[in-house]
XYZ file of C-alpha atoms in Angstrom:
175
model
C 104.059 93.928 81.016
C 102.878 91.484 83.572
C 99.385 89.596 84.185
C 99.881 89.260 88.207
C 100.559 91.700 90.615
C 103.744 91.153 92.927
C 103.073 92.307 96.306
C 105.621 93.911 98.693
C 105.393 93.184 102.308
C 102.638 95.303 103.622
C 102.929 98.419 105.248
C 101.577 97.308 108.995
C 104.006 94.623 108.653
C 107.094 97.046 107.769
C 106.260 98.939 110.439
C 106.756 96.387 113.309
C 109.654 94.744 111.087
C 111.592 97.764 111.487
C 111.310 97.950 115.247
C 111.225 93.913 116.000
C 111.473 91.111 113.555
C 109.542 87.917 113.338
C 112.301 86.086 115.283
C 111.824 88.959 118.613
C 114.914 90.359 117.378
C 115.076 94.332 117.378
C 116.281 95.599 113.624
C 119.724 96.701 113.045
C 119.921 99.151 110.294
C 122.916 99.858 108.109
C 124.292 101.766 105.020
C 124.536 99.661 101.878
C 127.963 100.035 100.755
C 129.318 98.691 97.379
C 132.203 97.019 99.041
C 129.863 94.905 101.038
C 131.090 95.819 104.494
C 128.866 95.286 106.880
C 126.644 92.874 104.683
C 127.206 92.291 100.971
C 123.642 93.263 99.493
C 124.093 95.994 97.201
C 121.582 94.776 94.247
C 119.643 92.772 96.571
C 115.606 93.122 96.664
C 113.894 95.390 99.096
C 111.238 93.757 99.447
C 109.230 97.008 100.661
C 109.317 98.307 97.594
C 110.253 95.625 95.367
C 113.587 97.050 93.823
C 117.199 96.455 94.340
C 119.215 98.157 96.732
C 121.329 100.870 95.905
C 124.582 101.810 97.291
C 124.294 104.456 100.340
C 120.767 103.116 101.399
C 119.691 102.639 104.814
C 118.370 99.311 104.911
C 117.566 96.466 107.246
C 117.939 92.352 107.385
C 115.153 91.187 109.175
C 113.521 87.885 109.688
C 110.125 87.592 108.025
C 107.192 85.120 108.387
C 105.001 85.779 105.496
C 102.704 83.045 106.106
C 102.160 83.960 110.015
C 101.276 87.241 109.303
C 98.897 86.296 106.184
C 97.140 83.811 108.408
C 96.720 86.229 111.253
C 94.514 88.342 108.720
C 92.691 84.999 106.972
C 92.125 82.697 109.874
C 94.252 80.305 108.139
C 96.695 77.986 110.231
C 99.675 77.138 108.536
C 101.036 75.039 111.253
C 104.204 73.434 110.148
C 104.473 75.344 106.574
C 104.971 78.596 108.310
C 108.586 79.488 107.603
C 111.020 82.556 109.066
C 113.162 83.619 106.958
C 115.741 86.888 105.844
C 114.579 89.807 103.912
C 116.072 92.916 103.489
C 113.961 96.113 103.665
C 114.534 99.981 103.775
C 115.462 101.269 107.444
C 112.789 103.700 107.041
C 109.373 104.276 105.473
C 109.744 104.299 101.780
C 106.956 104.903 99.148
C 106.326 101.498 97.960
C 106.752 99.762 94.774
C 104.279 102.261 93.195
C 106.629 104.942 93.743
C 110.220 103.293 93.125
C 109.587 100.138 90.919
C 109.986 99.491 87.493
C 106.540 99.861 85.491
C 106.948 96.384 83.951
C 108.457 93.176 84.939
C 108.387 91.150 88.150
C 111.218 92.044 90.834
C 114.196 89.686 90.946
C 113.028 88.691 87.210
C 116.613 88.421 85.970
C 117.101 85.777 83.030
C 118.862 82.757 84.317
C 117.696 83.216 88.153
C 116.056 80.339 89.350
C 113.446 80.629 91.737
C 110.815 78.577 93.432
C 107.178 79.348 92.994
C 105.349 77.576 95.963
C 101.611 77.408 96.172
C 99.374 77.681 99.433
C 95.522 76.566 99.819
C 93.468 78.827 101.966
C 94.537 77.196 105.264
C 98.162 77.645 104.615
C 99.376 74.413 103.618
C 101.743 73.961 100.581
C 99.961 72.260 97.907
C 102.690 72.227 95.174
C 105.420 74.341 93.744
C 107.956 73.931 90.825
C 111.068 75.414 89.892
C 111.327 78.145 87.298
C 114.521 79.245 85.783
C 113.644 82.699 84.479
C 113.950 82.877 81.040
C 114.991 85.910 78.270
C 111.380 87.151 78.566
C 111.001 87.343 82.424
C 107.434 88.179 82.449
C 106.336 85.606 80.115
C 108.170 82.863 82.238
C 106.558 84.442 85.747
C 102.885 84.681 83.816
C 103.113 81.031 83.110
C 104.327 79.799 86.182
C 101.339 81.771 88.278
C 98.856 80.617 85.337
C 100.006 77.207 86.296
C 99.519 77.389 90.027
C 96.143 79.282 89.811
C 94.790 76.862 87.326
C 94.340 74.820 90.228
C 91.549 76.173 92.317
C 92.661 75.529 95.758
C 95.791 77.730 95.631
C 94.889 80.796 97.332
C 98.767 82.300 96.729
C 101.787 81.850 95.524
C 105.202 82.957 97.302
C 108.100 83.593 94.867
C 111.605 82.363 96.849
C 114.914 82.503 95.588
C 116.230 79.080 95.393
C 119.492 79.808 96.306
C 119.187 80.907 99.769
C 115.396 80.215 100.153
C 114.669 83.850 100.510
C 110.933 85.004 100.474
C 111.193 87.471 97.405
C 107.287 88.352 96.784
C 103.580 87.072 97.041
C 100.907 86.840 94.505
C 97.353 86.301 95.152
C 94.201 85.270 93.794
C 92.223 88.084 91.728
């Protein structure tokens, strides 16, 4: 069981990203294949529903600027802290994590995986972070990292990213 709620990319943003991504490029959907053609993505995290890509699904790899979109709704000014990076999503509308994600655990929570747990303040500035090597009890590992992050009263939200590629995986907000 998890203590915090991992948030996918919001539906409004998904609709926009499926047309044009945050780098201004049109989305180019493709069918995920086990042989990795045209792109090795089976098993990668879908940011729309927070589960892994399965062979045969129509997906798109798009650029996403999570802080830019969060700032647009909050009035924050992340400035140089704004990052744009690659994320996978279903090419068409999906039901989101409530319908497709596992009932327990955090997404991208394989033991041994390396994650950056990065804290942001209400202005969207980075105020700290830590490396998390996911332990066997992945939920407890993430919960501990989030407890630590939100112990700082300045922390407004946390981004979890993959260390290997720096990809945004999901967000957690102060309750």
